[in-house]
Coordinates of N, CA and C in Angstrom, one line a residue:
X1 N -32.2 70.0 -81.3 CA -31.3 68.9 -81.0 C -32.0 67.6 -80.7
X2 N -32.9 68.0 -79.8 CA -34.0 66.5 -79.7 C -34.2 66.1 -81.1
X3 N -35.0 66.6 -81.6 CA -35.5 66.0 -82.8 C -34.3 65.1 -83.4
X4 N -33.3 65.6 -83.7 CA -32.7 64.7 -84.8 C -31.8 63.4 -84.0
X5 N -31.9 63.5 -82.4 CA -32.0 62.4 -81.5 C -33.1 61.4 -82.3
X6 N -34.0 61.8 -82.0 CA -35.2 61.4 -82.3 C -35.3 60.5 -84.2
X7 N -34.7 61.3 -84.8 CA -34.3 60.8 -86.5 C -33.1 59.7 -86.1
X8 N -32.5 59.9 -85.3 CA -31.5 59.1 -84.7 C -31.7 57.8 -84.9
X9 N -32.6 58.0 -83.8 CA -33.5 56.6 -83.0 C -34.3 55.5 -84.7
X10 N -34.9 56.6 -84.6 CA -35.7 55.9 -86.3 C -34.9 55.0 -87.1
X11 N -33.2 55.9 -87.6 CA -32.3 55.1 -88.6 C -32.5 54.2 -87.8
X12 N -32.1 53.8 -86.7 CA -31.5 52.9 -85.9 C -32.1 51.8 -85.8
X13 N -33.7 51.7 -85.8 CA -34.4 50.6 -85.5 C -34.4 50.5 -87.7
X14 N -34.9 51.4 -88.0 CA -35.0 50.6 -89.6 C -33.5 50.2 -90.3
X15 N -32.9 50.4 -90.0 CA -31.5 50.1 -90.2 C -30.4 48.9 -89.2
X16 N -29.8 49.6 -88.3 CA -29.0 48.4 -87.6 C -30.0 47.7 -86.7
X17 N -30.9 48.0 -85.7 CA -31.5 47.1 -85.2 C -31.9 45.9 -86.2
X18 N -32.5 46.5 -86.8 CA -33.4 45.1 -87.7 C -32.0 43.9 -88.5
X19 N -30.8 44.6 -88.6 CA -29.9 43.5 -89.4 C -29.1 42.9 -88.2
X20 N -29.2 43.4 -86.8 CA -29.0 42.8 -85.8 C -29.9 42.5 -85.0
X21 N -30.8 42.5 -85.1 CA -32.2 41.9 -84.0 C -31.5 40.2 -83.6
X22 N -31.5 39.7 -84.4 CA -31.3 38.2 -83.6 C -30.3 38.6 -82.6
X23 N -29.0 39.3 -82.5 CA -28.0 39.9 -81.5 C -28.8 39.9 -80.6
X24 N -29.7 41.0 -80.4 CA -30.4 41.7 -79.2 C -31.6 41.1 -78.5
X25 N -31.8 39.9 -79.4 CA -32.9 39.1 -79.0 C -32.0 37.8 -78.2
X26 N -30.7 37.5 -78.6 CA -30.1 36.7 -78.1 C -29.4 37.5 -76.4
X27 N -28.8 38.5 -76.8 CA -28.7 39.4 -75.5 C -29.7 38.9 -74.3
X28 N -30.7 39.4 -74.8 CA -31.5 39.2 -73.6 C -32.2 38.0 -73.3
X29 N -32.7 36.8 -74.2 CA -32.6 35.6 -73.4 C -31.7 34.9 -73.0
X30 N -30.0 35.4 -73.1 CA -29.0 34.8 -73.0 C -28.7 35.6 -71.4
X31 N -28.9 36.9 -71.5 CA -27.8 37.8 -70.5 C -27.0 38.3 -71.0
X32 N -26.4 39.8 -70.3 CA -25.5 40.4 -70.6 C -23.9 39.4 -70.3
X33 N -22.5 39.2 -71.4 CA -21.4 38.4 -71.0 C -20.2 39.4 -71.5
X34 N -20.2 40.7 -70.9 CA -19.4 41.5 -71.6 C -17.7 41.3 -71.3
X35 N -16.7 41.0 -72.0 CA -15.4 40.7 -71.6 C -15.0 41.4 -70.9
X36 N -15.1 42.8 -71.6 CA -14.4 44.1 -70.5 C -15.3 45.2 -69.9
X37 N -14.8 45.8 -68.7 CA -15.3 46.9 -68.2 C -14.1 48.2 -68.6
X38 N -15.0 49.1 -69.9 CA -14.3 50.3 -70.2 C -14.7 51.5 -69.0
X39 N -13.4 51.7 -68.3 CA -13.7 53.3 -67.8 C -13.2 54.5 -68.7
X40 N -13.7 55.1 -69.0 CA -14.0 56.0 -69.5 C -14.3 57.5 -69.5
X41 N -14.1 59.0 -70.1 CA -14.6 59.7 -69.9 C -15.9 60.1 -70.3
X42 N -17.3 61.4 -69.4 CA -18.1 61.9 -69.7 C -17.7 62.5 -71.3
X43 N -16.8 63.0 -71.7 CA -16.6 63.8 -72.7 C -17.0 63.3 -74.5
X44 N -18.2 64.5 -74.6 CA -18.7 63.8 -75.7 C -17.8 63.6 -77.0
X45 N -16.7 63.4 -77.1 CA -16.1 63.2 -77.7 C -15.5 61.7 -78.3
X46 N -15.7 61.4 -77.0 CA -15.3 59.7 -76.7 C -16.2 59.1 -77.0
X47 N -16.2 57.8 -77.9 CA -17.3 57.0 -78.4 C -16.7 55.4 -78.0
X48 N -17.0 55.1 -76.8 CA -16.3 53.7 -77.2 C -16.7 53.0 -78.0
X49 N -17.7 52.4 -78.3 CA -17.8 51.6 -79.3 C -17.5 51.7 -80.5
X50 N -17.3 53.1 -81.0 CA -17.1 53.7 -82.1 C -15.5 53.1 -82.2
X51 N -14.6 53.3 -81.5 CA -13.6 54.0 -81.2 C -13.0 52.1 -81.3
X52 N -13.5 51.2 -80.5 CA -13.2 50.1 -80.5 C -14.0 48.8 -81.1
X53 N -14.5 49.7 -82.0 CA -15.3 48.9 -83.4 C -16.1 47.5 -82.7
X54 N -16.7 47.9 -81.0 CA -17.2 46.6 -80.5 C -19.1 46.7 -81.1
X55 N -19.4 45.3 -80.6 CA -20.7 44.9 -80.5 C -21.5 45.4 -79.2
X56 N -22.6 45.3 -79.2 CA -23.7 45.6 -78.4 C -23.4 44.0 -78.1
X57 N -23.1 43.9 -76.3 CA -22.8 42.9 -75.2 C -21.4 43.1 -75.0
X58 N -20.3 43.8 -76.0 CA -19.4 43.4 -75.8 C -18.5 44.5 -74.7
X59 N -18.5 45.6 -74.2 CA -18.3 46.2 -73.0 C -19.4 46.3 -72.3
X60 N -19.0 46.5 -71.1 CA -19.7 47.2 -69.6 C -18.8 48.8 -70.2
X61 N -19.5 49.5 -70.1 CA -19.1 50.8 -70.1 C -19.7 51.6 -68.8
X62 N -18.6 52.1 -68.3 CA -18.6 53.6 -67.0 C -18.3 54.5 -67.6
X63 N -18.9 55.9 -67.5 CA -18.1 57.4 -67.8 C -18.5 57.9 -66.7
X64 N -17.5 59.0 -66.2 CA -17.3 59.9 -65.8 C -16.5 61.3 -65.8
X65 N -16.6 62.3 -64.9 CA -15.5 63.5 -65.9 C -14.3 62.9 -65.0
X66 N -13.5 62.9 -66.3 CA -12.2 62.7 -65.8 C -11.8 60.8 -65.8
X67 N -12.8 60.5 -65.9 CA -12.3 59.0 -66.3 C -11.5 58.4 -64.9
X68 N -12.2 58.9 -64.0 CA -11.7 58.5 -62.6 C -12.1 57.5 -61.6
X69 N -11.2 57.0 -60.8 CA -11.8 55.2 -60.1 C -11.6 55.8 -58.7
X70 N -12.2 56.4 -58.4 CA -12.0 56.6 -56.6 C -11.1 55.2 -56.1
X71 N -10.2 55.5 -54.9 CA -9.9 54.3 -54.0 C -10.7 53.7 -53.4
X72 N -11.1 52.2 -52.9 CA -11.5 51.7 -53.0 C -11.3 51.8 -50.9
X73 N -12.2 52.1 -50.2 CA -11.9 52.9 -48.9 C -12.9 51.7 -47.5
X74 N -12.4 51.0 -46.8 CA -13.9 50.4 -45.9 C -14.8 51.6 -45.6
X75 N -16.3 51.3 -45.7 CA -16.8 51.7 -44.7 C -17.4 52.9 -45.2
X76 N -16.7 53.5 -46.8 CA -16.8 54.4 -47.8 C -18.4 55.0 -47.8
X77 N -18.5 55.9 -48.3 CA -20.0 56.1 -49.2 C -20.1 55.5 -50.1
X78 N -21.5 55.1 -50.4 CA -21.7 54.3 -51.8 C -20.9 55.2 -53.5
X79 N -20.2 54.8 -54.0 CA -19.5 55.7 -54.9 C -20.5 54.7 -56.3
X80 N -21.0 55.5 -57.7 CA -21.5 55.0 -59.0 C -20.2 54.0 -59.6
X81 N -18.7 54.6 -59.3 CA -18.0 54.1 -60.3 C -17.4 52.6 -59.2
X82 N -17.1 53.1 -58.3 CA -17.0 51.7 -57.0 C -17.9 50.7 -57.3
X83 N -19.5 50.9 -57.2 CA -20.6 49.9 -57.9 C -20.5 49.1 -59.2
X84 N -19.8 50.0 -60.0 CA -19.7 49.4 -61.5 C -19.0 48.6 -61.6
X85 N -17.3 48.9 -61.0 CA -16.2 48.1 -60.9 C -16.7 47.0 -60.0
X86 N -17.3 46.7 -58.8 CA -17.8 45.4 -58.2 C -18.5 44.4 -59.1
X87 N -19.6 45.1 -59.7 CA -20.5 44.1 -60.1 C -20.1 43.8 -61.5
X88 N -19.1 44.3 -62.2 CA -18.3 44.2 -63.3 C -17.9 43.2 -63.2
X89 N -16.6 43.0 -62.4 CA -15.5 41.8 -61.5 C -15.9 40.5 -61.1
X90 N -17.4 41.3 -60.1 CA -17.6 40.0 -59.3 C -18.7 39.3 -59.4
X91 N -19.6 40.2 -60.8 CA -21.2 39.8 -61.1 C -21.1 39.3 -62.6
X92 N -20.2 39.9 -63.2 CA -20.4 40.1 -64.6 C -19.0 39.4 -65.1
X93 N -17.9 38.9 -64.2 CA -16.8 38.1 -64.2 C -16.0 38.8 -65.7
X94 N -15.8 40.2 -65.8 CA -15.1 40.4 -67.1 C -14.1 40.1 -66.8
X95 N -13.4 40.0 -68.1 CA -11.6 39.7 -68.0 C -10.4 40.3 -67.6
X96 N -11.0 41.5 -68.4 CA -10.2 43.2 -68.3 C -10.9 43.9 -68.0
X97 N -10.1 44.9 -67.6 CA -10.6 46.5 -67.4 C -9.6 47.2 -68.1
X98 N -10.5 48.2 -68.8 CA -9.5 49.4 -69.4 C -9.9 50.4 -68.7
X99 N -8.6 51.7 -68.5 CA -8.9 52.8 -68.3 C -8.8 53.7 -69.4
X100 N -9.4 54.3 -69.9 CA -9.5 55.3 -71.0 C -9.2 56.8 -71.1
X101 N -8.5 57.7 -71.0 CA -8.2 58.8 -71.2 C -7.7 59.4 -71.9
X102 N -7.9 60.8 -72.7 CA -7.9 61.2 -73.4 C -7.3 62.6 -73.3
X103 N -6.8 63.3 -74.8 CA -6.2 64.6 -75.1 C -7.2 65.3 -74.7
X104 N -6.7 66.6 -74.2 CA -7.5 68.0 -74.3 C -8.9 67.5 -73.3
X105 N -8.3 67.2 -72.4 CA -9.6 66.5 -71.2 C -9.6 68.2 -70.3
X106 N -10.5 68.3 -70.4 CA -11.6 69.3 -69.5 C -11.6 69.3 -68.0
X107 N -11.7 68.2 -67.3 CA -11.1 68.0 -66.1 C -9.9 67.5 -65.5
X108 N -8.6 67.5 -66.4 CA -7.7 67.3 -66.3 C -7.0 69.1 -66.5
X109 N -7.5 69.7 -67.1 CA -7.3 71.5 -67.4 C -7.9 72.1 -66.1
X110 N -9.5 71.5 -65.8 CA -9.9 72.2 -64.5 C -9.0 71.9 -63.2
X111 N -7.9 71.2 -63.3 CA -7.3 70.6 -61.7 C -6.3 71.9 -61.6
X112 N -6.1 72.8 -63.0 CA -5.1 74.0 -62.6 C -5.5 75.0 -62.5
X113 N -7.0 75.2 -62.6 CA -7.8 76.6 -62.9 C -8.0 76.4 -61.1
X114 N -7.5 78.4 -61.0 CA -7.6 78.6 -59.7 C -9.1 79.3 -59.0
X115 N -9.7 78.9 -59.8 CA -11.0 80.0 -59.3 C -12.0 78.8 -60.4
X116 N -13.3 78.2 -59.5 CA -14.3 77.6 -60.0 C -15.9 78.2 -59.5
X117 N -17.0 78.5 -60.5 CA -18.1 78.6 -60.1 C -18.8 78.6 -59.1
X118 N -19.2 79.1 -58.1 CA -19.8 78.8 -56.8 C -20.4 77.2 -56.6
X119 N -21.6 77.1 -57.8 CA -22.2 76.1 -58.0 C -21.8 74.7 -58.2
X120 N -20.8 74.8 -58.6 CA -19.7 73.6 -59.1 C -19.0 73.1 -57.7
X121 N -20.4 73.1 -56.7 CA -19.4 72.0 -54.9 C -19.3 70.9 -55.5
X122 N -20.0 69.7 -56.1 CA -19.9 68.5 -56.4 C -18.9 68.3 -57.5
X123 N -18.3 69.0 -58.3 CA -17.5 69.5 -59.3 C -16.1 68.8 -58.6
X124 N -15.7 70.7 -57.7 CA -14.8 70.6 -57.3 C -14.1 69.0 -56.1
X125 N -15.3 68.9 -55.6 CA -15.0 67.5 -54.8 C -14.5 66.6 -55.6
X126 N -15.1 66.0 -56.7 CA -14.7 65.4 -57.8 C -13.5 65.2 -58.1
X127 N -13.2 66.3 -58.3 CA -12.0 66.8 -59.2 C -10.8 66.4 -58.3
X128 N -10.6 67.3 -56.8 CA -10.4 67.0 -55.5 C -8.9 65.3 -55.9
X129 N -9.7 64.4 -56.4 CA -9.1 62.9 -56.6 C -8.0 63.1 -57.3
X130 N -8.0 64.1 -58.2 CA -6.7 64.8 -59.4 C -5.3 65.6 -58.7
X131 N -5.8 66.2 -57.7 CA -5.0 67.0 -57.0 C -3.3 66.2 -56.7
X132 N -3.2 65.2 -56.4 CA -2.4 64.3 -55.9 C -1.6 64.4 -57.4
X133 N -1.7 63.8 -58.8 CA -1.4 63.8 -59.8 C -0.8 65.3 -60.5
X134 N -1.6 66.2 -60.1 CA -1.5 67.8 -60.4 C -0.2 67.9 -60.1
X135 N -0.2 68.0 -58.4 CA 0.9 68.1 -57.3 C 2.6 67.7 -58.4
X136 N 2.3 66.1 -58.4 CA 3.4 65.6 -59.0 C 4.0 66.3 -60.2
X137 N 3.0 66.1 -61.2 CA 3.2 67.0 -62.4 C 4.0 68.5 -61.7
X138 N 3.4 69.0 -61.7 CA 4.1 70.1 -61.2 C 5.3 70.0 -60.8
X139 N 5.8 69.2 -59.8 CA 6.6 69.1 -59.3 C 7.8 68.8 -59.6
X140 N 7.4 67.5 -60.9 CA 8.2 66.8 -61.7 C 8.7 68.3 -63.1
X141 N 8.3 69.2 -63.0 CA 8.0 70.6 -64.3 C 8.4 70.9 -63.9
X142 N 9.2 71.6 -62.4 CA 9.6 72.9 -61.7 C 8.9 74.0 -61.6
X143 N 7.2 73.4 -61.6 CA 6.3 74.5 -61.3 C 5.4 74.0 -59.4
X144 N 6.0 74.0 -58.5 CA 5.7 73.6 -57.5 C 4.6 74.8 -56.6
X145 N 5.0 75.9 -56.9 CA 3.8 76.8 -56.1 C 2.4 77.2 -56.7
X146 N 1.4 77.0 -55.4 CA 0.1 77.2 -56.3 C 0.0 78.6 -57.3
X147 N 0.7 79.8 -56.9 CA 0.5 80.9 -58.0 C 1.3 80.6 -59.3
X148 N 1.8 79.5 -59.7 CA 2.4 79.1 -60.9 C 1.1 78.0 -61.9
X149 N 0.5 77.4 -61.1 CA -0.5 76.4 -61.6 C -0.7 76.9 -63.0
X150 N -1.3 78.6 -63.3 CA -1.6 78.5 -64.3 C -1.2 79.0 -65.6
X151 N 0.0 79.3 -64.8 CA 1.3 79.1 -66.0 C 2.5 78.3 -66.4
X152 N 2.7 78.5 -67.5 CA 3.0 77.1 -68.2 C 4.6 77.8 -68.7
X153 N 4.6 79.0 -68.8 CA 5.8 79.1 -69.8 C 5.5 79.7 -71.4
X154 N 4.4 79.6 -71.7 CA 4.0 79.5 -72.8 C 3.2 78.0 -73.5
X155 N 2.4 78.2 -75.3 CA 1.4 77.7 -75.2 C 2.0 76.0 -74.9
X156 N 3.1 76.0 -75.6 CA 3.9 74.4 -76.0 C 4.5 73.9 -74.6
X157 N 4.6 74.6 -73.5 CA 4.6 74.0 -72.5 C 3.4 73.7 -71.8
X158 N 2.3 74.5 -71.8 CA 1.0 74.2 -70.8 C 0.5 72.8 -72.0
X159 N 1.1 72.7 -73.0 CA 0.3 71.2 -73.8 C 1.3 70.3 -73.6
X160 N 2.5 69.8 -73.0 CA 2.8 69.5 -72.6 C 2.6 69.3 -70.6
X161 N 2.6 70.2 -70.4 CA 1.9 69.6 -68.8 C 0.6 69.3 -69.1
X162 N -0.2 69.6 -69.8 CA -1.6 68.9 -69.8 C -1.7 67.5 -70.4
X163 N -0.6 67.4 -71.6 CA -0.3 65.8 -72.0 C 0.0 65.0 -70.5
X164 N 0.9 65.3 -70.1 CA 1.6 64.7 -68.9 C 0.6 64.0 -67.9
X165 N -0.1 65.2 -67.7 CA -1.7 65.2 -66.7 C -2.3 64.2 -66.9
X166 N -2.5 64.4 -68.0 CA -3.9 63.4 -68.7 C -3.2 61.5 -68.6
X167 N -1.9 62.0 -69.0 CA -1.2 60.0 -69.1 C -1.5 59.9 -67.5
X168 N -0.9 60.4 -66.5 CA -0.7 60.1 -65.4 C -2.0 60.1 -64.7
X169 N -2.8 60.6 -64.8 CA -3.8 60.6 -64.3 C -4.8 58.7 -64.9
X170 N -4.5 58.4 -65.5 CA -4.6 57.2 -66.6 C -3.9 56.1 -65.4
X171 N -2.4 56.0 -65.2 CA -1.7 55.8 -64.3 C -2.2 55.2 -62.8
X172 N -2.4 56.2 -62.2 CA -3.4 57.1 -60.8 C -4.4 55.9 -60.9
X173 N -5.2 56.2 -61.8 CA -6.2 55.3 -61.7 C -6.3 53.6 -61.5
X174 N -5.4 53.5 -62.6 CA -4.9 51.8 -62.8 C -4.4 51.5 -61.1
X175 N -3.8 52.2 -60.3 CA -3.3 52.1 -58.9 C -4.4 51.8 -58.5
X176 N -4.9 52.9 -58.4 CA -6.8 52.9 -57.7 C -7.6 51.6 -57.6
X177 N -7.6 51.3 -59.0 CA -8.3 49.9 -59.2 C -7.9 48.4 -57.8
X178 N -6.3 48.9 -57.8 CA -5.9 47.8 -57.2 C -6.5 47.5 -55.9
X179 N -6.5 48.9 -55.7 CA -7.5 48.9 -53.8 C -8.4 48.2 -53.8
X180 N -9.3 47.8 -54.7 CA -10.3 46.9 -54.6 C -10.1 45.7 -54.6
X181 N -10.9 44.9 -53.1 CA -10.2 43.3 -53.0 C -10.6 42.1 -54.2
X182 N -11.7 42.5 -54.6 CA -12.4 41.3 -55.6 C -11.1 42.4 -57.2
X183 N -10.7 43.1 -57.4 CA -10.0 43.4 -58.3 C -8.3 43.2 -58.2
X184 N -7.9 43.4 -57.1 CA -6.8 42.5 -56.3 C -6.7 41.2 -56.4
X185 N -7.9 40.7 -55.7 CA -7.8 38.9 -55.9 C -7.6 38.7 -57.6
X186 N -8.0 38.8 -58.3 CA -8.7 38.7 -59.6 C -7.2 38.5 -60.4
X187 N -6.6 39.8 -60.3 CA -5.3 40.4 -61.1 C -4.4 38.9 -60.7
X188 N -4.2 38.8 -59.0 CA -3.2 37.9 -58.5 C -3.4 36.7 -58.9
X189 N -4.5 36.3 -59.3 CA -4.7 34.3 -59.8 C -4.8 34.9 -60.9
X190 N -4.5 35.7 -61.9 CA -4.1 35.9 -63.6 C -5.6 35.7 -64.3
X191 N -6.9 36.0 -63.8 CA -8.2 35.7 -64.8 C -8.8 37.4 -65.0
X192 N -7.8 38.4 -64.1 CA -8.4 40.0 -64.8 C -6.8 40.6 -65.3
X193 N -7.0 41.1 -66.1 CA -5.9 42.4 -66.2 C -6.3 43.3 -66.5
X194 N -5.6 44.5 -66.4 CA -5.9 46.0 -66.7 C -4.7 46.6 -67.3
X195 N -5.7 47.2 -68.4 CA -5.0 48.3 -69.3 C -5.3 49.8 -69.2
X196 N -4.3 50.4 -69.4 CA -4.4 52.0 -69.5 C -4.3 52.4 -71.0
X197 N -5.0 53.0 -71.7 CA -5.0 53.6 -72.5 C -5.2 55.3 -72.5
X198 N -5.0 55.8 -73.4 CA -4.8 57.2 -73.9 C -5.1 57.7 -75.5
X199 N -6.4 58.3 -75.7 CA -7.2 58.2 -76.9 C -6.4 59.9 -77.4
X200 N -5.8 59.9 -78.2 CA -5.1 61.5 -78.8 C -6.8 61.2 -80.1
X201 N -7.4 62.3 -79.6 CA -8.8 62.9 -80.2 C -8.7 63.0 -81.6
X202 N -7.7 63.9 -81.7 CA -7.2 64.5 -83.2 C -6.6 63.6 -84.2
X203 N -5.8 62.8 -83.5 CA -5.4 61.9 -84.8 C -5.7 60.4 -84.7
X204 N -7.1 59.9 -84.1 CA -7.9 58.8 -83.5 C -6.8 57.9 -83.1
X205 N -5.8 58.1 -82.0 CA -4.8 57.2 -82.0 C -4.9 56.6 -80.7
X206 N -4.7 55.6 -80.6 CA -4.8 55.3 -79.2 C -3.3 54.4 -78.2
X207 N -3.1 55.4 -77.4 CA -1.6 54.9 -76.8 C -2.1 53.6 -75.5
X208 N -1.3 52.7 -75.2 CA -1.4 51.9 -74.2 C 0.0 51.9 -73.1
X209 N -0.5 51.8 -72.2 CA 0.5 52.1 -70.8 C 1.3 50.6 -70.8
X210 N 2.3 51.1 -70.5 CA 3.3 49.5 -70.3 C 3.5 50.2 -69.3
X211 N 3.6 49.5 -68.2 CA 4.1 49.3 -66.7 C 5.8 48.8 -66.7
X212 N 6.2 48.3 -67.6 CA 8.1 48.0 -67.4 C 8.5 49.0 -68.1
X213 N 8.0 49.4 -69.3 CA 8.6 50.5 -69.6 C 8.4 51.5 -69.6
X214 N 7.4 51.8 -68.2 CA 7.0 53.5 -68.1 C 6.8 54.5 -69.0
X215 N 5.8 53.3 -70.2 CA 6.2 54.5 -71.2 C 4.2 54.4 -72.0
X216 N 4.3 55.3 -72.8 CA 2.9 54.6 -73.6 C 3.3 54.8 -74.9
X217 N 2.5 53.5 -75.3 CA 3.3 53.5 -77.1 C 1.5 53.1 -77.9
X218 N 1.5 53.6 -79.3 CA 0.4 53.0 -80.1 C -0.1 51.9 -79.8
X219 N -1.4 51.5 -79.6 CA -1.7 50.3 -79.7 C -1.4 49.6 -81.5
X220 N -2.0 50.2 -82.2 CA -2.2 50.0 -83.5 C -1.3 51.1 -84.6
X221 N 0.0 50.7 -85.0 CA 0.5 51.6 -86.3 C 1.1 50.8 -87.4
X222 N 0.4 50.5 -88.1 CA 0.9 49.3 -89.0 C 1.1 50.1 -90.1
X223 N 2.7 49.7 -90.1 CA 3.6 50.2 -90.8 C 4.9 50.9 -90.7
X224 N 4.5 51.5 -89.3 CA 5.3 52.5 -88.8 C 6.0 51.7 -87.7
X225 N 7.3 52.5 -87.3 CA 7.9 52.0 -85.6 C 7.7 52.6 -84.6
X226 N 7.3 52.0 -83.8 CA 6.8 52.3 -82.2 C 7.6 53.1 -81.5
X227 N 7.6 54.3 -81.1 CA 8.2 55.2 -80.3 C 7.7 55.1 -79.2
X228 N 7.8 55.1 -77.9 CA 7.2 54.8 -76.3 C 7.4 56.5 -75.7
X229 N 6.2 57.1 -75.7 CA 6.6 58.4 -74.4 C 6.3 57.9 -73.6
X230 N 7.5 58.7 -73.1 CA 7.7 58.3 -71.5 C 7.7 59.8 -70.6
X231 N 7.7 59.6 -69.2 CA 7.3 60.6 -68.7 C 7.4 60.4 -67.3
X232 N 8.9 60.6 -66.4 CA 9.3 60.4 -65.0 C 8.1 60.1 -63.9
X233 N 6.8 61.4 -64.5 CA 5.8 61.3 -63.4 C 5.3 59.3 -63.1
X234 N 5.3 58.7 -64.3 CA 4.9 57.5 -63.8 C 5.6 56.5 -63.6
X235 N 6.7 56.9 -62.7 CA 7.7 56.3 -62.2 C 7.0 56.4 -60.4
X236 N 6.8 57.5 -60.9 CA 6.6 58.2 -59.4 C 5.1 58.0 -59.0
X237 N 4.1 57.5 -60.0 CA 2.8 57.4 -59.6 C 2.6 55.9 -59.3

């Protein structure tokens, strides 16, 4: 697998580096001036750049599993994704922030698996920030007791609470952001906004959260008419 990393690297410099070199040479005696800070998940699946046909300068990119913004707490431990969001905002003055989440997420499935690995302490702490979202879902399903978590009904309902999860959890986050005062201040004098997105893997489609209409609809379907899912939980988130 290294190796073809490695054949990777090669195309890369005899191919796109060299027809973009002035880019990368400008980058760096210019500085990085990226508009947005994408959060995003660890899952190798997700390519932002790919996915949002950008340039090299043009995101700040964060990943983590689960595509998650801790609250924003005084006094906190140092958190990686807390650091990114500050020096994003208040170093790097982007415009926006997206939150990014996606189908068939891995840590959005682990928040209902009742039994995790010994080794997995830093895992489950993680994860831990989902519970709240879980809770709701559930609740909002008519599956409220923990010995129900990991059933669904059958398969078309557990992909439907796992869709649910995954939007709301997207939701959750956008809240989260707010707790931060330089991301607070920012929103309120109109020079940051934040978008929630939702990447469906399979059919490269990407939904965006509207806040009045509690709903997520395609960013991009040309040709077709916009259907909005909706889904009570983020009413309630």
């Amino acid at each position: 697998m290294v190796d073809s990393l490695v054949k990777g690297v090669a195309r890369f410099h005899r191919s796109y580096f060299r027809k973009n070199r002035s880019k990368f040479v400008e980058l760096v005696r210019e500085g990085q001036n990226p508009d947005t800070l994408f959060i995003t998940c660890a899952d190798s699946r997700i390519i932002p750049h790919a996915l949002t046909q950008s340039d090299p300068g043009d995101l700040f990119v964060m990943r983590n599993v689960g595509n998650m913004v801790p609250p924003h707490r005084p006094g906190q431990e140092c958190s990686s994704t807390g650091t990114g969001i500050e020096y994003a905002v208040s170093v790097l003055g982007v415009s926006a922030i997206v939150v990014c989440g996606h189908s068939h997420c891995g840590a959005c499935a682990a928040l209902y698996q009742t039994e995790h690995p010994d080794e997995l302490t830093l895992t489950r702490k993680w994860l831990a920030q989902g519970s709240r979202v879980r809770d709701l879902v559930l609740a909002q399903r008519a599956y409220g007791t923990p010995s129900a978590r990991a059933r669904f009904g059958g398969h078309k309902e557990r992909e439907q609470v796992m869709r649910a999860t995954e939007m709301a959890m997207i939701v959750q986050h956008l809240a989260n952001l707010m707790t931060y005062p330089a991301v607070a201040r920012r929103v309120a004098d109109g020079s940051l906004s934040l978008h929630g997105w939702y990447y469906v893997i399979e059919r490269g489609v990407v939904e965006a959260y509207d806040p009045e209409q509690l709903a997520f609809a395609p960013v991009v379907r040309p040709g077709l008419s916009v259907r909005p899912r909706t889904t009570a939980l983020l009413a309630a988130s």
